[in-house]
GROMACS .gro file of C-alpha atoms in nm:
model
  506
    1MET     CA    1   2.204   1.740  -1.684
    2ALA     CA    2   1.872   1.780  -1.508
    3ASN     CA    3   1.688   1.451  -1.529
    4SER     CA    4   1.351   1.400  -1.687
    5ALA     CA    5   1.154   1.476  -1.375
    6GLY     CA    6   1.338   1.793  -1.293
    7VAL     CA    7   1.539   1.614  -1.024
    8ASP     CA    8   1.889   1.755  -0.984
    9THR     CA    9   2.100   1.450  -1.062
   10GLY     CA   10   2.393   1.563  -0.853
   11ALA     CA   11   2.564   1.254  -0.717
   12GLN     CA   12   2.547   1.148  -0.356
   13ASP     CA   13   2.876   1.104  -0.178
   14ALA     CA   14   2.963   0.817   0.055
   15HIS     CA   15   2.770   0.986   0.333
   16GLY     CA   16   2.454   1.013   0.125
   17ARG     CA   17   2.488   1.389   0.074
   18GLY     CA   18   2.403   1.535  -0.262
   19GLU     CA   19   2.625   1.782  -0.440
   20GLY     CA   20   2.536   2.145  -0.489
   21THR     CA   21   2.228   2.273  -0.308
   22ASP     CA   22   2.143   1.951  -0.120
   23GLY     CA   23   2.402   1.981   0.153
   24GLY     CA   24   2.697   1.891  -0.068
   25THR     CA   25   3.023   2.073  -0.090
   26GLY     CA   26   3.045   2.187  -0.449
   27ALA     CA   27   2.856   2.471  -0.611
   28GLY     CA   28   2.951   2.356  -0.958
   29ALA     CA   29   2.893   2.525  -1.290
   30ALA     CA   30   2.594   2.434  -1.503
   31GLU     CA   31   2.765   2.210  -1.754
   32GLU     CA   32   2.727   1.871  -1.910
   33ARG     CA   33   3.026   1.640  -1.944
   34PRO     CA   34   3.088   1.266  -1.930
   35GLY     CA   35   3.019   1.160  -1.575
   36GLY     CA   36   2.924   1.516  -1.487
   37THR     CA   37   2.601   1.686  -1.394
   38ASP     CA   38   2.394   1.975  -1.521
   39ARG     CA   39   2.244   2.184  -1.244
   40SER     CA   40   2.046   2.414  -1.473
   41LEU     CA   41   1.702   2.314  -1.348
   42GLY     CA   42   1.520   2.588  -1.533
   43ARG     CA   43   1.479   2.394  -1.855
   44ARG     CA   44   1.239   2.109  -1.901
   45ALA     CA   45   1.406   1.771  -1.893
   46ARG     CA   46   1.361   1.480  -2.127
   47HIS     CA   47   1.301   1.110  -2.060
   48ALA     CA   48   1.193   0.912  -1.752
   49VAL     CA   49   1.162   0.534  -1.728
   50VAL     CA   50   0.929   0.368  -1.477
   51VAL     CA   51   1.003   0.002  -1.405
   52GLY     CA   52   0.682  -0.195  -1.360
   53GLY     CA   53   0.319  -0.160  -1.462
   54SER     CA   54   0.161  -0.175  -1.118
   55LEU     CA   55  -0.077   0.079  -0.969
   56SER     CA   56   0.220   0.258  -0.814
   57ALA     CA   57   0.405   0.259  -1.147
   58LEU     CA   58   0.107   0.398  -1.337
   59LEU     CA   59   0.046   0.677  -1.087
   60THR     CA   60   0.418   0.757  -1.087
   61ALA     CA   61   0.412   0.783  -1.466
   62ARG     CA   62   0.111   1.012  -1.441
   63VAL     CA   63   0.305   1.250  -1.213
   64LEU     CA   64   0.625   1.236  -1.416
   65SER     CA   65   0.438   1.328  -1.733
   66ASP     CA   66   0.400   1.678  -1.586
   67HIS     CA   67   0.778   1.712  -1.554
   68ALA     CA   68   0.922   1.522  -1.853
   69ASP     CA   69   0.887   1.534  -2.228
   70ARG     CA   70   0.817   1.161  -2.232
   71VAL     CA   71   0.776   0.873  -1.990
   72THR     CA   72   0.827   0.504  -2.070
   73VAL     CA   73   0.665   0.235  -1.857
   74VAL     CA   74   0.841  -0.103  -1.881
   75GLU     CA   75   0.625  -0.401  -1.778
   76ARG     CA   76   0.714  -0.772  -1.775
   77ASP     CA   77   0.354  -0.880  -1.845
   78ARG     CA   78   0.112  -0.815  -2.125
   79PHE     CA   79  -0.171  -0.600  -1.995
   80PRO     CA   80  -0.519  -0.751  -2.025
   81ASP     CA   81  -0.778  -0.564  -2.228
   82GLY     CA   82  -1.015  -0.528  -1.935
   83PRO     CA   83  -1.037  -0.563  -1.557
   84GLU     CA   84  -0.875  -0.906  -1.537
   85PRO     CA   85  -0.615  -1.043  -1.292
   86ARG     CA   86  -0.263  -1.078  -1.428
   87ALA     CA   87   0.040  -1.283  -1.327
   88GLY     CA   88   0.248  -0.979  -1.234
   89VAL     CA   89   0.007  -0.894  -0.952
   90PRO     CA   90  -0.018  -1.229  -0.770
   91GLN     CA   91  -0.238  -1.082  -0.496
   92SER     CA   92  -0.487  -0.936  -0.746
   93ARG     CA   93  -0.738  -1.214  -0.677
   94HIS     CA   94  -0.746  -1.121  -0.309
   95LEU     CA   95  -0.919  -0.857  -0.103
   96HIS     CA   96  -0.817  -0.494  -0.161
   97VAL     CA   97  -0.949  -0.173  -0.012
   98LEU     CA   98  -0.885   0.191  -0.085
   99LEU     CA   99  -0.862   0.385   0.241
  100ALA     CA  100  -1.005   0.735   0.279
  101SER     CA  101  -0.666   0.903   0.229
  102GLY     CA  102  -0.604   0.690  -0.080
  103GLN     CA  103  -0.938   0.796  -0.225
  104ARG     CA  104  -0.850   1.163  -0.180
  105ALA     CA  105  -0.504   1.117  -0.331
  106MET     CA  106  -0.638   0.916  -0.625
  107GLU     CA  107  -0.896   1.185  -0.701
  108GLU     CA  108  -0.629   1.456  -0.691
  109LEU     CA  109  -0.410   1.261  -0.931
  110LEU     CA  110  -0.692   1.155  -1.166
  111PRO     CA  111  -0.992   1.384  -1.120
  112GLY     CA  112  -1.317   1.195  -1.164
  113ILE     CA  113  -1.167   0.851  -1.095
  114LEU     CA  114  -1.387   0.795  -0.788
  115ASP     CA  115  -1.700   0.851  -0.996
  116GLU     CA  116  -1.566   0.603  -1.252
  117LEU     CA  117  -1.508   0.346  -0.980
  118ARG     CA  118  -1.861   0.385  -0.848
  119GLU     CA  119  -2.006   0.373  -1.201
  120ASN     CA  120  -1.823   0.043  -1.253
  121GLY     CA  121  -1.967  -0.104  -0.936
  122SER     CA  122  -1.704  -0.038  -0.670
  123PRO     CA  123  -1.893  -0.051  -0.337
  124ARG     CA  124  -1.858   0.217  -0.069
  125VAL     CA  125  -1.864   0.070   0.282
  126GLY     CA  126  -1.907   0.284   0.592
  127GLN     CA  127  -1.715   0.224   0.914
  128PRO     CA  128  -1.832   0.122   1.159
  129ASP     CA  129  -2.201   0.104   1.072
  130ASP     CA  130  -2.189  -0.111   0.754
  131LEU     CA  131  -1.968  -0.383   0.906
  132VAL     CA  132  -1.993  -0.647   1.174
  133GLN     CA  133  -1.643  -0.603   1.319
  134TRP     CA  134  -1.477  -0.801   1.597
  135GLN     CA  135  -1.145  -0.696   1.747
  136SER     CA  136  -0.966  -0.746   2.080
  137GLY     CA  137  -1.243  -0.950   2.237
  138SER     CA  138  -1.548  -0.743   2.142
  139PHE     CA  139  -1.776  -0.656   1.855
  140TYR     CA  140  -1.786  -0.291   1.753
  141ARG     CA  141  -2.091  -0.081   1.810
  142ARG     CA  142  -2.244  -0.002   1.472
  143THR     CA  143  -2.256   0.373   1.520
  144PRO     CA  144  -2.289   0.609   1.219
  145ALA     CA  145  -1.998   0.596   0.975
  146SER     CA  146  -1.716   0.844   1.024
  147THR     CA  147  -1.518   0.715   0.725
  148HIS     CA  148  -1.563   0.489   0.424
  149LEU     CA  149  -1.376   0.218   0.234
  150LEU     CA  150  -1.390   0.154  -0.139
  151THR     CA  151  -1.390  -0.225  -0.176
  152GLY     CA  152  -1.395  -0.291  -0.550
  153SER     CA  153  -1.151  -0.543  -0.693
  154ARG     CA  154  -0.787  -0.464  -0.764
  155PRO     CA  155  -0.817  -0.556  -1.135
  156MET     CA  156  -1.104  -0.308  -1.177
  157LEU     CA  157  -0.911  -0.023  -1.017
  158GLU     CA  158  -0.592  -0.097  -1.212
  159TRP     CA  159  -0.783  -0.116  -1.541
  160LEU     CA  160  -0.950   0.221  -1.487
  161VAL     CA  161  -0.622   0.384  -1.381
  162ARG     CA  162  -0.429   0.221  -1.666
  163ARG     CA  163  -0.686   0.339  -1.921
  164ARG     CA  164  -0.660   0.696  -1.796
  165VAL     CA  165  -0.282   0.710  -1.761
  166LEU     CA  166  -0.188   0.541  -2.088
  167ALA     CA  167  -0.423   0.771  -2.282
  168ASP     CA  168  -0.164   1.047  -2.226
  169PRO     CA  169   0.046   1.074  -2.546
  170ARG     CA  170   0.352   1.160  -2.336
  171ILE     CA  171   0.341   0.813  -2.177
  172THR     CA  172   0.430   0.497  -2.367
  173VAL     CA  173   0.440   0.139  -2.243
  174VAL     CA  174   0.678  -0.143  -2.337
  175GLU     CA  175   0.506  -0.474  -2.255
  176GLY     CA  176   0.646  -0.825  -2.229
  177THR     CA  177   0.986  -0.681  -2.145
  178GLU     CA  178   1.191  -0.693  -1.828
  179VAL     CA  179   1.462  -0.471  -1.688
  180VAL     CA  180   1.778  -0.674  -1.624
  181GLY     CA  181   2.010  -0.395  -1.511
  182LEU     CA  182   2.095  -0.029  -1.507
  183VAL     CA  183   2.304   0.182  -1.743
  184GLY     CA  184   2.549   0.413  -1.570
  185ASP     CA  185   2.779   0.393  -1.273
  186ALA     CA  186   2.783   0.458  -0.899
  187THR     CA  187   2.770   0.831  -0.969
  188ARG     CA  188   2.468   0.845  -1.194
  189VAL     CA  189   2.211   0.623  -1.366
  190ARG     CA  190   2.166   0.693  -1.736
  191GLY     CA  191   1.908   0.433  -1.831
  192VAL     CA  192   1.811   0.067  -1.809
  193ARG     CA  193   1.904  -0.258  -1.981
  194LEU     CA  194   1.603  -0.437  -2.133
  195ARG     CA  195   1.530  -0.787  -2.252
  196GLU     CA  196   1.212  -0.922  -2.407
  197ARG     CA  197   1.062  -1.212  -2.216
  198GLY     CA  198   1.048  -1.544  -2.392
  199ALA     CA  199   1.256  -1.836  -2.510
  200GLY     CA  200   1.582  -1.753  -2.681
  201THR     CA  201   1.602  -1.391  -2.566
  202ARG     CA  202   1.855  -1.433  -2.285
  203HIS     CA  203   2.135  -1.258  -2.469
  204ASP     CA  204   1.920  -1.005  -2.655
  205VAL     CA  205   1.977  -0.718  -2.412
  206ARG     CA  206   1.944  -0.361  -2.529
  207PRO     CA  207   1.991  -0.029  -2.351
  208LEU     CA  208   1.723   0.235  -2.310
  209ALA     CA  209   1.863   0.577  -2.224
  210ALA     CA  210   1.688   0.782  -1.955
  211ASP     CA  211   1.754   1.086  -1.742
  212LEU     CA  212   1.560   0.932  -1.451
  213VAL     CA  213   1.477   0.572  -1.362
  214VAL     CA  214   1.206   0.498  -1.103
  215ASP     CA  215   1.180   0.145  -0.967
  216ALA     CA  216   0.813   0.059  -0.909
  217SER     CA  217   0.854  -0.314  -0.974
  218GLY     CA  218   0.707  -0.428  -0.643
  219ARG     CA  219   0.821  -0.625  -0.340
  220GLY     CA  220   1.019  -0.865  -0.563
  221THR     CA  221   1.239  -0.585  -0.697
  222ARG     CA  222   1.588  -0.670  -0.825
  223ALA     CA  223   1.713  -0.315  -0.776
  224PRO     CA  224   1.971  -0.410  -0.509
  225ASP     CA  225   2.137  -0.636  -0.767
  226TRP     CA  226   2.108  -0.370  -1.037
  227LEU     CA  227   2.282  -0.116  -0.814
  228ALA     CA  228   2.558  -0.359  -0.722
  229GLY     CA  229   2.604  -0.424  -1.093
  230ILE     CA  230   2.708  -0.061  -1.153
  231GLY     CA  231   2.929  -0.040  -0.845
  232ALA     CA  232   2.677   0.127  -0.612
  233GLU     CA  233   2.561   0.015  -0.268
  234PRO     CA  234   2.223  -0.152  -0.222
  235PRO     CA  235   2.001  -0.008   0.051
  236HIS     CA  236   1.978  -0.149   0.402
  237GLU     CA  237   1.661  -0.359   0.434
  238GLU     CA  238   1.437  -0.370   0.739
  239THR     CA  239   1.229  -0.687   0.754
  240LEU     CA  240   0.949  -0.811   0.978
  241ASP     CA  241   0.772  -1.136   0.892
  242THR     CA  242   0.495  -1.295   1.100
  243GLY     CA  243   0.447  -1.584   0.860
  244LEU     CA  244   0.090  -1.467   0.807
  245ALA     CA  245  -0.082  -1.627   0.510
  246TYR     CA  246  -0.423  -1.579   0.361
  247ALA     CA  247  -0.664  -1.742   0.120
  248SER     CA  248  -0.951  -1.583  -0.071
  249ARG     CA  249  -1.262  -1.689  -0.257
  250LEU     CA  250  -1.549  -1.512  -0.432
  251TYR     CA  251  -1.907  -1.579  -0.319
  252ARG     CA  252  -2.259  -1.475  -0.403
  253ALA     CA  253  -2.434  -1.355  -0.089
  254PRO     CA  254  -2.721  -1.559   0.059
  255GLU     CA  255  -3.051  -1.466  -0.102
  256ASN     CA  256  -3.266  -1.505   0.209
  257GLY     CA  257  -3.107  -1.205   0.382
  258GLU     CA  258  -3.082  -1.383   0.717
  259GLY     CA  259  -2.838  -1.248   0.973
  260PRO     CA  260  -2.727  -0.893   1.052
  261ASP     CA  261  -2.819  -0.610   0.816
  262CYS     CA  262  -2.463  -0.532   0.704
  263HIS     CA  263  -2.235  -0.513   0.402
  264GLY     CA  264  -1.964  -0.739   0.543
  265TYR     CA  265  -1.773  -0.896   0.830
  266PHE     CA  266  -1.433  -0.810   0.973
  267PHE     CA  267  -1.260  -1.031   1.232
  268VAL     CA  268  -0.920  -0.884   1.319
  269GLY     CA  269  -0.660  -1.138   1.430
  270ASP     CA  270  -0.416  -1.048   1.707
  271LYS     CA  271  -0.166  -1.207   1.947
  272ASP     CA  272  -0.447  -1.365   2.149
  273HIS     CA  273  -0.649  -1.494   1.855
  274ALA     CA  274  -0.436  -1.551   1.547
  275GLU     CA  275  -0.705  -1.630   1.290
  276GLY     CA  276  -0.888  -1.353   1.107
  277GLY     CA  277  -1.148  -1.320   0.836
  278VAL     CA  278  -1.307  -1.056   0.615
  279VAL     CA  279  -1.615  -1.050   0.391
  280LEU     CA  280  -1.657  -0.742   0.173
  281PRO     CA  281  -1.856  -0.664  -0.142
  282VAL     CA  282  -1.691  -0.615  -0.481
  283GLU     CA  283  -1.845  -0.529  -0.817
  284GLY     CA  284  -2.079  -0.761  -1.003
  285GLY     CA  285  -2.292  -0.852  -0.702
  286LEU     CA  286  -2.011  -1.063  -0.555
  287HIS     CA  287  -1.839  -1.071  -0.217
  288ILE     CA  288  -1.477  -1.161  -0.158
  289VAL     CA  289  -1.392  -1.365   0.151
  290THR     CA  290  -1.036  -1.364   0.285
  291LEU     CA  291  -0.928  -1.585   0.577
  292THR     CA  292  -0.593  -1.537   0.753
  293GLY     CA  293  -0.368  -1.734   0.984
  294LEU     CA  294  -0.012  -1.721   1.115
  295ARG     CA  295   0.281  -1.954   1.049
  296GLY     CA  296   0.176  -2.311   1.119
  297GLY     CA  297  -0.194  -2.221   1.110
  298GLU     CA  298  -0.233  -2.108   0.749
  299PRO     CA  299  -0.578  -2.117   0.588
  300PRO     CA  300  -0.622  -2.399   0.334
  301SER     CA  301  -0.640  -2.358  -0.041
  302ASP     CA  302  -0.871  -2.659  -0.065
  303ASP     CA  303  -1.228  -2.563  -0.157
  304GLU     CA  304  -1.398  -2.787   0.099
  305ALA     CA  305  -1.164  -2.700   0.387
  306PHE     CA  306  -1.187  -2.325   0.325
  307ALA     CA  307  -1.525  -2.272   0.493
  308GLU     CA  308  -1.431  -2.510   0.773
  309PHE     CA  309  -1.132  -2.289   0.861
  310ALA     CA  310  -1.377  -2.008   0.947
  311THR     CA  311  -1.495  -2.213   1.248
  312ARG     CA  312  -1.169  -2.108   1.418
  313LEU     CA  313  -1.286  -1.747   1.434
  314PRO     CA  314  -1.406  -1.624   1.775
  315HIS     CA  315  -1.771  -1.614   1.665
  316PRO     CA  316  -1.965  -1.829   1.414
  317ALA     CA  317  -2.123  -1.535   1.224
  318LEU     CA  318  -1.882  -1.542   0.928
  319HIS     CA  319  -1.888  -1.921   0.906
  320GLU     CA  320  -2.268  -1.919   0.904
  321TRP     CA  321  -2.263  -1.664   0.622
  322LEU     CA  322  -2.031  -1.890   0.419
  323LEU     CA  323  -2.255  -2.192   0.461
  324LYS     CA  324  -2.548  -2.000   0.311
  325ALA     CA  325  -2.352  -1.825   0.033
  326GLU     CA  326  -2.272  -1.967  -0.310
  327PRO     CA  327  -1.904  -2.010  -0.406
  328ALA     CA  328  -1.819  -1.826  -0.730
  329SER     CA  329  -1.447  -1.901  -0.773
  330PRO     CA  330  -1.173  -2.141  -0.665
  331VAL     CA  331  -0.972  -2.066  -0.351
  332HIS     CA  332  -0.651  -1.869  -0.408
  333ALA     CA  333  -0.373  -1.862  -0.148
  334PHE     CA  334  -0.103  -1.602  -0.085
  335ARG     CA  335   0.201  -1.636   0.142
  336SER     CA  336   0.439  -1.342   0.079
  337THR     CA  337   0.333  -1.100   0.353
  338ALA     CA  338   0.653  -0.976   0.517
  339ASN     CA  339   0.698  -0.606   0.593
  340VAL     CA  340   1.009  -0.489   0.403
  341ARG     CA  341   1.144  -0.135   0.398
  342ARG     CA  342   1.447  -0.040   0.187
  343ARG     CA  343   1.631   0.255   0.336
  344TYR     CA  344   1.750   0.449   0.035
  345ASP     CA  345   1.744   0.756   0.260
  346ARG     CA  346   2.038   0.631   0.465
  347PRO     CA  347   2.402   0.708   0.383
  348GLY     CA  348   2.555   0.507   0.104
  349ARG     CA  349   2.725   0.525  -0.234
  350ARG     CA  350   2.423   0.544  -0.460
  351PRO     CA  351   2.372   0.707  -0.796
  352ALA     CA  352   2.176   1.016  -0.878
  353GLY     CA  353   1.886   0.974  -1.117
  354PHE     CA  354   1.747   0.659  -0.952
  355LEU     CA  355   1.441   0.644  -0.723
  356ALA     CA  356   1.237   0.366  -0.566
  357THR     CA  357   0.867   0.385  -0.486
  358GLY     CA  358   0.568   0.167  -0.399
  359ASP     CA  359   0.639  -0.183  -0.271
  360ALA     CA  360   0.991  -0.162  -0.416
  361LEU     CA  361   1.056   0.096  -0.144
  362CYS     CA  362   0.824  -0.011   0.137
  363ALA     CA  363   0.607  -0.325   0.132
  364PHE     CA  364   0.357  -0.390   0.410
  365ASN     CA  365   0.178  -0.692   0.543
  366PRO     CA  366  -0.115  -0.686   0.297
  367VAL     CA  367  -0.367  -0.778   0.567
  368TYR     CA  368  -0.376  -0.412   0.675
  369GLY     CA  369  -0.498  -0.292   0.334
  370GLN     CA  370  -0.248  -0.007   0.296
  371GLY     CA  371  -0.073  -0.086  -0.033
  372MET     CA  372  -0.297   0.086  -0.289
  373THR     CA  373  -0.337   0.390  -0.065
  374ILE     CA  374   0.040   0.429  -0.023
  375ALA     CA  375   0.081   0.396  -0.401
  376ALA     CA  376  -0.141   0.702  -0.442
  377LEU     CA  377   0.012   0.895  -0.150
  378GLY     CA  378   0.362   0.820  -0.282
  379ALA     CA  379   0.274   0.956  -0.625
  380LEU     CA  380   0.139   1.273  -0.464
  381ALA     CA  381   0.456   1.308  -0.258
  382LEU     CA  382   0.665   1.269  -0.574
  383GLY     CA  383   0.472   1.541  -0.749
  384ASN     CA  384   0.494   1.776  -0.452
  385ALA     CA  385   0.869   1.723  -0.419
  386LEU     CA  386   0.932   1.787  -0.788
  387SER     CA  387   0.717   2.101  -0.786
  388ASP     CA  388   0.846   2.250  -0.460
  389PRO     CA  389   0.968   2.602  -0.548
  390ARG     CA  390   1.162   2.632  -0.221
  391ARG     CA  391   1.394   2.334  -0.257
  392THR     CA  392   1.599   2.187  -0.538
  393PRO     CA  393   1.454   1.841  -0.607
  394THR     CA  394   1.771   1.637  -0.570
  395THR     CA  395   1.753   1.260  -0.593
  396ARG     CA  396   1.807   1.213  -0.222
  397ARG     CA  397   1.557   1.480  -0.125
  398VAL     CA  398   1.284   1.329  -0.345
  399GLN     CA  399   1.363   0.980  -0.216
  400ARG     CA  400   1.319   1.104   0.140
  401ALA     CA  401   0.980   1.249   0.049
  402LEU     CA  402   0.871   0.913  -0.091
  403LEU     CA  403   0.979   0.733   0.224
  404LYS     CA  404   0.804   0.988   0.445
  405ALA     CA  405   0.478   0.923   0.259
  406SER     CA  406   0.489   0.559   0.376
  407ARG     CA  407   0.619   0.614   0.730
  408GLN     CA  408   0.290   0.613   0.922
  409ALA     CA  409   0.167   0.305   0.735
  410TRP     CA  410   0.494   0.127   0.820
  411ASP     CA  411   0.467   0.224   1.185
  412LEU     CA  412   0.111   0.088   1.201
  413SER     CA  413   0.182  -0.235   1.015
  414ALA     CA  414   0.510  -0.311   1.191
  415GLY     CA  415   0.371  -0.203   1.527
  416ALA     CA  416   0.078  -0.444   1.493
  417ASP     CA  417   0.299  -0.732   1.374
  418ARG     CA  418   0.582  -0.713   1.630
  419PRO     CA  419   0.382  -0.858   1.922
  420LEU     CA  420   0.251  -1.151   1.716
  421PRO     CA  421   0.394  -1.495   1.800
  422GLY     CA  422   0.668  -1.604   1.565
  423ALA     CA  423   0.750  -1.257   1.432
  424ARG     CA  424   1.097  -1.265   1.273
  425GLY     CA  425   1.340  -1.024   1.111
  426ASN     CA  426   1.575  -0.742   1.199
  427ALA     CA  427   1.279  -0.508   1.264
  428ALA     CA  428   1.092  -0.754   1.489
  429ARG     CA  429   1.245  -0.650   1.820
  430ILE     CA  430   1.024  -0.441   2.047
  431ARG     CA  431   1.244  -0.165   2.188
  432ALA     CA  432   1.204  -0.021   2.535
  433ALA     CA  433   1.129   0.318   2.379
  434ASP     CA  434   0.831   0.164   2.196
  435ARG     CA  435   0.660   0.025   2.505
  436PRO     CA  436   0.483   0.343   2.630
  437GLY     CA  437   0.333   0.403   2.287
  438ALA     CA  438   0.229   0.039   2.256
  439TRP     CA  439   0.066   0.056   2.601
  440TYR     CA  440  -0.132   0.365   2.504
  441LEU     CA  441  -0.232   0.224   2.166
  442GLY     CA  442  -0.350  -0.093   2.339
  443ARG     CA  443  -0.585   0.117   2.550
  444VAL     CA  444  -0.706   0.295   2.234
  445VAL     CA  445  -0.786  -0.034   2.061
  446ALA     CA  446  -0.961  -0.170   2.371
  447ARG     CA  447  -1.195   0.133   2.378
  448ALA     CA  448  -1.242   0.185   2.004
  449ALA     CA  449  -1.509  -0.084   1.979
  450GLY     CA  450  -1.746   0.075   2.229
  451ASP     CA  451  -1.654   0.445   2.237
  452PRO     CA  452  -1.740   0.631   1.913
  453VAL     CA  453  -1.500   0.917   1.995
  454VAL     CA  454  -1.202   0.686   2.039
  455GLY     CA  455  -1.314   0.469   1.748
  456ASP     CA  456  -1.332   0.766   1.511
  457ALA     CA  457  -0.984   0.885   1.607
  458PHE     CA  458  -0.847   0.535   1.564
  459ARG     CA  459  -1.001   0.510   1.215
  460GLN     CA  460  -0.853   0.846   1.115
  461VAL     CA  461  -0.509   0.709   1.199
  462THR     CA  462  -0.558   0.372   1.028
  463HIS     CA  463  -0.706   0.540   0.718
  464LEU     CA  464  -0.401   0.772   0.718
  465THR     CA  465  -0.617   1.085   0.711
  466SER     CA  466  -0.467   1.209   1.041
  467THR     CA  467  -0.140   1.163   1.222
  468VAL     CA  468  -0.125   0.975   1.552
  469GLY     CA  469  -0.157   1.316   1.718
  470VAL     CA  470  -0.536   1.285   1.686
  471LEU     CA  471  -0.517   1.009   1.948
  472PHE     CA  472  -0.393   1.267   2.199
  473THR     CA  473  -0.661   1.534   2.157
  474PRO     CA  474  -0.826   1.616   2.491
  475ARG     CA  475  -1.148   1.422   2.430
  476VAL     CA  476  -0.963   1.110   2.318
  477LEU     CA  477  -0.693   1.138   2.587
  478ARG     CA  478  -0.954   1.159   2.864
  479ALA     CA  479  -1.140   0.859   2.730
  480VAL     CA  480  -0.826   0.651   2.689
  481LEU     CA  481  -0.668   0.730   3.025
  482PHE     CA  482  -0.961   0.780   3.259
  483THR     CA  483  -1.263   0.597   3.118
  484PRO     CA  484  -1.301   0.225   3.186
  485VAL     CA  485  -1.353  -0.010   2.896
  486GLY     CA  486  -1.725  -0.047   2.833
  487PRO     CA  487  -1.902  -0.382   2.844
  488GLU     CA  488  -1.787  -0.613   2.568
  489LEU     CA  489  -2.036  -0.697   2.293
  490ALA     CA  490  -2.034  -1.075   2.276
  491GLU     CA  491  -2.281  -1.074   1.985
  492PRO     CA  492  -2.290  -0.853   1.674
  493GLN     CA  493  -2.552  -0.580   1.664
  494PRO     CA  494  -2.811  -0.685   1.403
  495GLN     CA  495  -2.890  -0.324   1.305
  496ARG     CA  496  -2.708   0.006   1.269
  497GLU     CA  497  -2.738   0.254   1.556
  498PRO     CA  498  -2.917   0.581   1.473
  499GLY     CA  499  -2.739   0.912   1.511
  500LEU     CA  500  -2.500   1.148   1.337
  501ALA     CA  501  -2.126   1.091   1.321
  502ARG     CA  502  -1.917   1.366   1.479
  503PRO     CA  503  -1.554   1.314   1.377
  504VAL     CA  504  -1.277   1.402   1.620
  505ARG     CA  505  -1.055   1.682   1.492
  506GLY     CA  506  -0.688   1.697   1.573
   0.00000   0.00000   0.00000
């Protein structure tokens, strides 16, 4: 039977091939039988379950509502009534940004959402002109912005998205309930096993039938255990952990306006200077400050020691800002920052009708600010795969599309983390084939601070609006290979440079 998102639920064999039109061996009649499949994709399917209530889960439910009669979102927490942090998103009290590509994807999924964010106070910060940014030994020139960040809080964004998505009558939510397993077998998933959270509910497990189950439960997903529980193979996991930790605190900006005319500070840690720090505005007239350090040099969660940690940064500008600002919250620490990618696209005995997305598929070091953007890009990729008139949307084919949506972000995050001291995991090794690219990228980063052409191309890649090919356009290539690095800026520019941004086009 075609599942609730229109995905052909033909089983994958031991080599990861799908039956029927996805490279399998059987044509098969359109029929429904116990353990069988229905390849008649022309009729609308029925019920999809999304595990988790995160941003990725909500956007996934939004897309699935176009392809299913009904969608059920299962969330362990109780959702707050407004833009408040919740336990199920432990990093929600920390810095979040929505990259340019994430803004475009979010607007396509929920037209008008960017206006809602701005109306609710989400600041728009231009790069590089609105920031005092230090990276690789130099401050950036504050040339006119070629791209922008949205820097409002994670709870605000989730609340606005949740309000929009759950207003759809085709989408229902089951709160205070956790998924404890799958219904089905190694051939096909037919639903989930649910249990209400709370004392005395351990044995009160009930099934919920579904034609498609999407795991969007985050980096702590239990899906490998769920799959093993029905006789299927869990995915191979790629891991890369630098031991990076960060701590965050809200502040009210200094009233005297001393210092550079800017919206925030950005000190990027690297292999030569492990500590980093960011100050960015959020709604309500507040700024969020996040300080980072590697294993053995973690920032403190103590209120008094927090500002002192900023003296380790390569310039006192951020520390001086902290001394003049007014603390508006306790310090909150976060330690789970490993890059983890689960390779559901690789061969294995896995069931049809089960997909993974968001951090349950690919989780990044949060310091690079990619998570919310990939949640939106993944939802777009899901919708495009399900609507593709040229290809049958088999489980494996859709899963590949979801992984592809996160590939560039993974390459950037893992590529930046591998050279850091103490990097561990089966994806930590720097291969000989990676060295030429790393050498070239190092030259890009060294010139991005002082050369607006190189800097714009670099931002297009990090904002995921262009592929890395933009770094090899003639103008950028000449600058990277044949132009010496300009003089380093030892001090931040107090004012923005005049001029008009001219983005590089790939």
